[in-house]
Coordinates of C-alpha atoms and ligand atoms in Angstrom, one line a residue:
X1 CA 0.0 0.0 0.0
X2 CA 1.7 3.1 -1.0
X3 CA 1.1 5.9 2.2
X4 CA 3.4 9.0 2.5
X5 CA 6.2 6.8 3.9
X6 CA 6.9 5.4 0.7
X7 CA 10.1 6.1 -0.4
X8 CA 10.3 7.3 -4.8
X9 CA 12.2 6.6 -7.9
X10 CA 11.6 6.8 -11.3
X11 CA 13.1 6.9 -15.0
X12 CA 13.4 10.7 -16.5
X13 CA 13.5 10.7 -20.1
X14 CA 11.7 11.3 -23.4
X15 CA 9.8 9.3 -24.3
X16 CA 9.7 7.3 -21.4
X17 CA 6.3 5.2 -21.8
X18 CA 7.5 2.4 -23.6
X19 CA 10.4 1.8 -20.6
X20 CA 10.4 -1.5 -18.7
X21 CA 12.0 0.0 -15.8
X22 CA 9.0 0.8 -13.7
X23 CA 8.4 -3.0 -14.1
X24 CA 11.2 -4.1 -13.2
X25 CA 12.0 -2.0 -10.1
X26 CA 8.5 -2.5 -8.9
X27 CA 9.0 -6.4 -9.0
X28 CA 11.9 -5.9 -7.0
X29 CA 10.6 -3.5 -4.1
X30 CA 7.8 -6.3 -4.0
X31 CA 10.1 -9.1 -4.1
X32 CA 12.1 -7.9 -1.1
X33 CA 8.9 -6.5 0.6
X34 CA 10.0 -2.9 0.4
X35 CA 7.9 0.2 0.8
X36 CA 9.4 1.7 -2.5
X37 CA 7.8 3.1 -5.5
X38 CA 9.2 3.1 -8.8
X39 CA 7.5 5.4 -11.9
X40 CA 8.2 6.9 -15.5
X41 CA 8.7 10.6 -16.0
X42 CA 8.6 12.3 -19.3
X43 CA 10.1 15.4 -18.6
X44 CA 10.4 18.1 -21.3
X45 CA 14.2 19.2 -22.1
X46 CA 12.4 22.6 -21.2
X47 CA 11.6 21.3 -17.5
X48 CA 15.0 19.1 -17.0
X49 CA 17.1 21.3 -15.2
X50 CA 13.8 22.3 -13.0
X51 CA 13.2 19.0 -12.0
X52 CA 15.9 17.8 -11.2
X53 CA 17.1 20.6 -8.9
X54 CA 14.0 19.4 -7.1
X55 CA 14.3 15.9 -7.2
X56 CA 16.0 15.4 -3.5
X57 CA 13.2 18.4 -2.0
X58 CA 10.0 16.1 -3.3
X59 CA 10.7 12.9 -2.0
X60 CA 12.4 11.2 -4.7
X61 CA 15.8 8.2 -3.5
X62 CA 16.8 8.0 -6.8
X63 CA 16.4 8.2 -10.4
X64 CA 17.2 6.4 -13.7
X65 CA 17.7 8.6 -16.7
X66 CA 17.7 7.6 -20.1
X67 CA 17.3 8.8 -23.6
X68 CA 18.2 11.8 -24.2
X69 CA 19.5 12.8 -21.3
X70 CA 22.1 11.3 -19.7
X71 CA 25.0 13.6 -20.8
X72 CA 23.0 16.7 -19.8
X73 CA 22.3 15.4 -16.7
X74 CA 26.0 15.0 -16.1
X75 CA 26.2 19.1 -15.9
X76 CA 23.4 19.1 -13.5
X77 CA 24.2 16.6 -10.4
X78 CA 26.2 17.5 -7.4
X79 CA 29.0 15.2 -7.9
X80 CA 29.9 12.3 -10.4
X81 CA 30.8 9.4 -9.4
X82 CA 33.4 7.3 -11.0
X83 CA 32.6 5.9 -15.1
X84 CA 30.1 8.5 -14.8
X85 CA 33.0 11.2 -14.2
X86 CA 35.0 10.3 -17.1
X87 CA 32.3 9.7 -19.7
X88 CA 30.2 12.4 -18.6
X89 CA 27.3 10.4 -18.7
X90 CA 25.0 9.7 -16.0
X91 CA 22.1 6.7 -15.8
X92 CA 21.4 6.6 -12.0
X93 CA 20.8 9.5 -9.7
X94 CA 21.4 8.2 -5.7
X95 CA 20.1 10.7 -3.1
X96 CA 22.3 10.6 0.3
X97 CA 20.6 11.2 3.2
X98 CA 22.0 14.8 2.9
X99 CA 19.7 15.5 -0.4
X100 CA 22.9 15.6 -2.2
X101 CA 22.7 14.0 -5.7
X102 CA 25.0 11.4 -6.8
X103 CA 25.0 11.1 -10.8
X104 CA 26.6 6.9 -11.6
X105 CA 27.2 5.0 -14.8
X106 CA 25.5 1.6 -14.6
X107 CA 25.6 0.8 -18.2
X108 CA 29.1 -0.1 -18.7
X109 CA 29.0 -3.1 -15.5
X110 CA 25.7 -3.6 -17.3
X111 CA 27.1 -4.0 -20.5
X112 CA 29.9 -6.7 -19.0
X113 CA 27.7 -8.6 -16.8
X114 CA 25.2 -9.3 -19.9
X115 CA 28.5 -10.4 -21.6
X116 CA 29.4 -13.0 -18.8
X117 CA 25.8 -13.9 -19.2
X118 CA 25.8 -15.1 -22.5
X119 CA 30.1 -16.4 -22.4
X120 CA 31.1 -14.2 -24.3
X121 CA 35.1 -13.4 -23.6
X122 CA 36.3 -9.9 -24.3
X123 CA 40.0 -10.9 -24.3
X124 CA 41.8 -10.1 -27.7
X125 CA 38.6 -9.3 -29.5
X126 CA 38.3 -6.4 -32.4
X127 CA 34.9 -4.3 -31.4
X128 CA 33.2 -1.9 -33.7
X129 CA 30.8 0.6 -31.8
X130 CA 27.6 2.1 -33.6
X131 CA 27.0 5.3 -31.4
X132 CA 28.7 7.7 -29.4
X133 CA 26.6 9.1 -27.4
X134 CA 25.9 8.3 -23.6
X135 CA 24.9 4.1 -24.2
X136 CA 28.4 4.3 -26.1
X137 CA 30.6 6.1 -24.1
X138 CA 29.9 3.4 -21.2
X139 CA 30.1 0.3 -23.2
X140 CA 33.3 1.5 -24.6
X141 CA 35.0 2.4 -21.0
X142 CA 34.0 -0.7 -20.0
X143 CA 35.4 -2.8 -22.7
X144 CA 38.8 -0.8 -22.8
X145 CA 39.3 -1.9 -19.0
X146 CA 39.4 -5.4 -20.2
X147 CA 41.9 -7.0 -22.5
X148 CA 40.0 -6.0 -26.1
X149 CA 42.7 -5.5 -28.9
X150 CA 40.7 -2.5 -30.3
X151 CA 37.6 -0.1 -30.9
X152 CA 36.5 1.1 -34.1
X153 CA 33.5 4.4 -33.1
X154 CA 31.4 4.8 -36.2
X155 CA 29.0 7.6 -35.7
X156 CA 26.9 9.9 -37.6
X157 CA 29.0 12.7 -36.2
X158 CA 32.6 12.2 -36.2
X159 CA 33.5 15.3 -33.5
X160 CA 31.1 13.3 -31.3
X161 CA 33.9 10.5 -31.1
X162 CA 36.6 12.7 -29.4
X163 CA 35.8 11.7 -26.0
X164 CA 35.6 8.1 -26.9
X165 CA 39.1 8.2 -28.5
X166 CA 40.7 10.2 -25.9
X167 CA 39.8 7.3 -23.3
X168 CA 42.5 5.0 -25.4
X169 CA 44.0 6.2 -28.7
X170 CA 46.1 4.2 -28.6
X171 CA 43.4 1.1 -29.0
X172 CA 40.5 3.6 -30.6
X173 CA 40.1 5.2 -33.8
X174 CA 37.3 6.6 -35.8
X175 CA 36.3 4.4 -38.8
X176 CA 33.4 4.5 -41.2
X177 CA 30.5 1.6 -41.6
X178 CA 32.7 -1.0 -44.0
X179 CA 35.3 -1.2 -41.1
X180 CA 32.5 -3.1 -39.5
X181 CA 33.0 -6.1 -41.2
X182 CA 36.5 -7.4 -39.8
X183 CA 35.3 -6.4 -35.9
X184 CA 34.5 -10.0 -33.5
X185 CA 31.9 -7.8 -31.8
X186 CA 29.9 -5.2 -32.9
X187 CA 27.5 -3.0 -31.0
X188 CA 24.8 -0.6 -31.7
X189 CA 24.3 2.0 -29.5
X190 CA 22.0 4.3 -31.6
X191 CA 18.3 4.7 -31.5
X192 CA 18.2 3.1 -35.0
X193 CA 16.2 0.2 -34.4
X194 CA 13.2 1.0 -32.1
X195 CA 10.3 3.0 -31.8
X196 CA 9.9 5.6 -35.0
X197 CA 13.3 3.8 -36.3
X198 CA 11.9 0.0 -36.0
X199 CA 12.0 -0.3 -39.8
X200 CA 15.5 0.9 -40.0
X201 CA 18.5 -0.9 -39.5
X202 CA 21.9 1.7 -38.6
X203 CA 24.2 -0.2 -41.5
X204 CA 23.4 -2.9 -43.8
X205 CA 23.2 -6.0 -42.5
X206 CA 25.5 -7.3 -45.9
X207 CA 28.5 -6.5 -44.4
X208 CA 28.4 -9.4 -41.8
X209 CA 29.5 -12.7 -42.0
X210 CA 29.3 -15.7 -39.6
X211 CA 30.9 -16.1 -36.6
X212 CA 30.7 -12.1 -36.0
X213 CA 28.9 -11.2 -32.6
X214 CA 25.8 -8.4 -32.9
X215 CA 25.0 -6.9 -29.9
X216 CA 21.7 -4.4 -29.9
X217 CA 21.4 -2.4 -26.9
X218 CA 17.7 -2.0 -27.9
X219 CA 15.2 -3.5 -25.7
X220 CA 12.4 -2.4 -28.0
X221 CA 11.7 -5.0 -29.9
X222 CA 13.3 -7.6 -28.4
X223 CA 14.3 -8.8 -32.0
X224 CA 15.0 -5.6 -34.0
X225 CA 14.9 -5.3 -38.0
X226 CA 19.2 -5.9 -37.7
X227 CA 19.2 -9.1 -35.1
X228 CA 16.7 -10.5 -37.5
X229 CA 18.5 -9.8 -40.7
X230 CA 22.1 -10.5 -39.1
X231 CA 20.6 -13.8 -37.6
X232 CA 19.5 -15.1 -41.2
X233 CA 23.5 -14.2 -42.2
X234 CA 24.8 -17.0 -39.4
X235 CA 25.6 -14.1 -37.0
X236 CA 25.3 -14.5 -33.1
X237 CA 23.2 -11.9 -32.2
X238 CA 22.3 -10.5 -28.4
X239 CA 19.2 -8.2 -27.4
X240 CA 19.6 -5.6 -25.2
X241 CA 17.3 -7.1 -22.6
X242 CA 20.1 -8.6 -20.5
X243 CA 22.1 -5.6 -20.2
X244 CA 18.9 -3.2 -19.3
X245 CA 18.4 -5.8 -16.6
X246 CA 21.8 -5.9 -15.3
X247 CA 22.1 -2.0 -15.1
X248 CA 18.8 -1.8 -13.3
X249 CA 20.1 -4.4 -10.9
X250 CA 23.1 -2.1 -10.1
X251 CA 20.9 1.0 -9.8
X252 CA 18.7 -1.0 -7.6
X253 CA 21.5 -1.8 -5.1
X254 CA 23.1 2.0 -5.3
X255 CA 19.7 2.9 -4.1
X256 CA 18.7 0.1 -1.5
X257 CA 21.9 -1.1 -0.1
X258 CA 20.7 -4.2 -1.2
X259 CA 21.4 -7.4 -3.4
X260 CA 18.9 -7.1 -6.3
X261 CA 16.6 -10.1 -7.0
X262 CA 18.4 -10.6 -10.4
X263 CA 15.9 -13.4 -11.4
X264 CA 12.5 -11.7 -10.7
X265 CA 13.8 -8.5 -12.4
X266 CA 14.4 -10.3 -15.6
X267 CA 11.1 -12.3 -15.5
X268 CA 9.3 -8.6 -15.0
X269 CA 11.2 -7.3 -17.7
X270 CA 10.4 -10.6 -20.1
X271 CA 6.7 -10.5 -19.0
X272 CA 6.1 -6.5 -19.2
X273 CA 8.1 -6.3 -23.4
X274 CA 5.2 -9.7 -24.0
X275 CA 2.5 -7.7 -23.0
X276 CA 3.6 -4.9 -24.5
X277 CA 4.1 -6.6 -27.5
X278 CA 0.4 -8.3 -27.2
X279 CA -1.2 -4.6 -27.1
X280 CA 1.1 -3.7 -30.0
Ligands
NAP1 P1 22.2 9.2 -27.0 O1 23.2 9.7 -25.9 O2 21.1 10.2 -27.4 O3 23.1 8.8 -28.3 C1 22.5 8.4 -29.4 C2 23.5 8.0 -30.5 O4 22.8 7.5 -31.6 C3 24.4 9.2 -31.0 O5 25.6 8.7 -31.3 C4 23.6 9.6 -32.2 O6 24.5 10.2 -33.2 C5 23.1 8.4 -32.8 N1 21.9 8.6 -33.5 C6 20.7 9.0 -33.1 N2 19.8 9.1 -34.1 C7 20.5 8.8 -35.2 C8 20.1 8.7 -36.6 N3 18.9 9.0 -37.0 N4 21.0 8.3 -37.5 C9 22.3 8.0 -37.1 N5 22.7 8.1 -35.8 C10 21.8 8.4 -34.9 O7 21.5 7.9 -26.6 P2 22.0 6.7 -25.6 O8 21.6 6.9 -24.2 O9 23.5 6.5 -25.8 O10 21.2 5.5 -26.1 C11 21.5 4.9 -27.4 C12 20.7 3.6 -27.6 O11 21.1 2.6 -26.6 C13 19.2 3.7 -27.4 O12 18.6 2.9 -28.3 C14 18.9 3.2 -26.0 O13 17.6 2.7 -25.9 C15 20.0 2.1 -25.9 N6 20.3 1.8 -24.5 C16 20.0 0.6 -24.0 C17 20.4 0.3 -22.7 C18 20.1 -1.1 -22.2 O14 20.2 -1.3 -21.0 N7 19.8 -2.0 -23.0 C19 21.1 1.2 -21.9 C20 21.4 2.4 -22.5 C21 21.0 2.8 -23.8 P3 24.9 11.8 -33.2 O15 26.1 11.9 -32.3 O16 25.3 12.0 -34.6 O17 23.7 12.5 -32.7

């Protein structure tokens, strides 16, 4: 029964009504009997910096934010707090006790423990990255703190990639969508895929070959126009359910102090993107 001791989070971002989040959070309060509430915010870019000044004054523990916000947000916490700090991207606001906010990266140990998941070893592998926004940033810090041999950043705006290369050149470069087809691991970390983009795909799919990894960080479908067409080419291909569970998991335990009920977060996840796609 929600009363006026419950304590608040929710996902900020835009749009925000197709998010999972609120599903999976709320399993997990339930799950571990706590008296938390978990909703989805669409906040204007016009109201951003508004609410989130007030975030910590109206009640809210914590926060997820996701597209398109997560670098802005970075310029608007109190403090960043480690991969958040050097990619300047932030997916999880914690509130201390003190009402200061604490702005964390949970998609890159998100990204890694969806990896472990599904066996895949990062050691010596070439990775091409579609993206370089906030999704991007993370995935990439993460992989260049393991043993990859190298990162290839395509984007649709090369000055974009800066950061990205400055976190290794020696291991990063900017390529172009051809370079794709010698990387063990490709990624995509651009909108190109879901929602008002589901009947794109962000390169053609021809460039693949088998034995070549596809990783979607898409949620939306679960099997996007890509994974489908890379899939009939004899490439492995991974949603981006896993990883949205894992990062959740993380922000879950930031806020709570507690271990996350992995399990029940992905069946809430899996059961909420059915239903969805049911009423779809
Ligand atoms: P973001 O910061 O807004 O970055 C979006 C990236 O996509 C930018 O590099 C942008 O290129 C590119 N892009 C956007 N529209 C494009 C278009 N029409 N053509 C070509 N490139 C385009 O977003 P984000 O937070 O990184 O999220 C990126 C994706 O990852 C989203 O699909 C999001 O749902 C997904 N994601 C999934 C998880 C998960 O847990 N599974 C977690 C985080 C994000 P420019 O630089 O040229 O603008």
């Amino acid at each position: 029964m929600i009363s006026g001791h419950t304590k608040l989070a929710c996902v900020i971002g835009d749009p925000v009504k197709h998010s999972v989040s609120p599903a999976i959070h709320n399993s997990a309060f339930e799950a571990l009997g706590l008296d938390w509430v978990y909703v989805a915010l669409e906040v204007s870019r016009s109201n951003l910096a508004a609410f989130i000044s007030i975030l910590s004054d109206i009640g809210f523990q914590g926060a997820s934010i996701t597209m398109p916000y997560k670098e802005t947000v970075a310029g608007l916490v109190d403090v960043l707090e480690g991969d958040a700090r050097k990619i300047s991207s932030v997916n999880t606001i914690r509130v201390t006790s003190e009402g200061t906010l604490e702005g964390h990266s949970t998609d890159g140990p998100g990204f890694l423990a969806c990896l472990n998941k599904e066996f895949i070893d990062t050691e010596g592998l070439k990775v091409g990255i579609l993206g370089a926004g906030g999704a991007a940033r993370a995935v990439s810090l993460s992989l260049l703190n393991n043993p990859i041999e190298s990162l290839v950043v395509v984007n649709r705006t090369p000055e974009r990639c800066d950061l990205l290369v400055g976190l290794d050149p020696s291991r990063v470069r900017v390529g172009k969508p051809s370079d794709l087809a010698s990387c063990d691991l490709v990624i995509n970390a651009t909108p190109l895929g879901m929602g008002s983009n589901q009947g794109l795909t962000p390169v053609d799919p021809g460039l693949f070959s088998p034995g070549q990894i596809y990783v979607d960080l898409i949620y939306w479908p679960p099997a996007t126009k890509m994974m489908v067409a890379l899939e009939k080419r004899g490439v492995r291909v991974v949603s981006g359910i896993s990883m949205l569970v894992h990062q959740a998991a993380l922000a879950f335990e930031l806020w709570t102090g507690l271990k996350a009920p992995l399990d029940v977060m992905t069946r809430a996840a899996i059961s909420q993107l059915i239903s969805q796609s049911n009423h779809s």
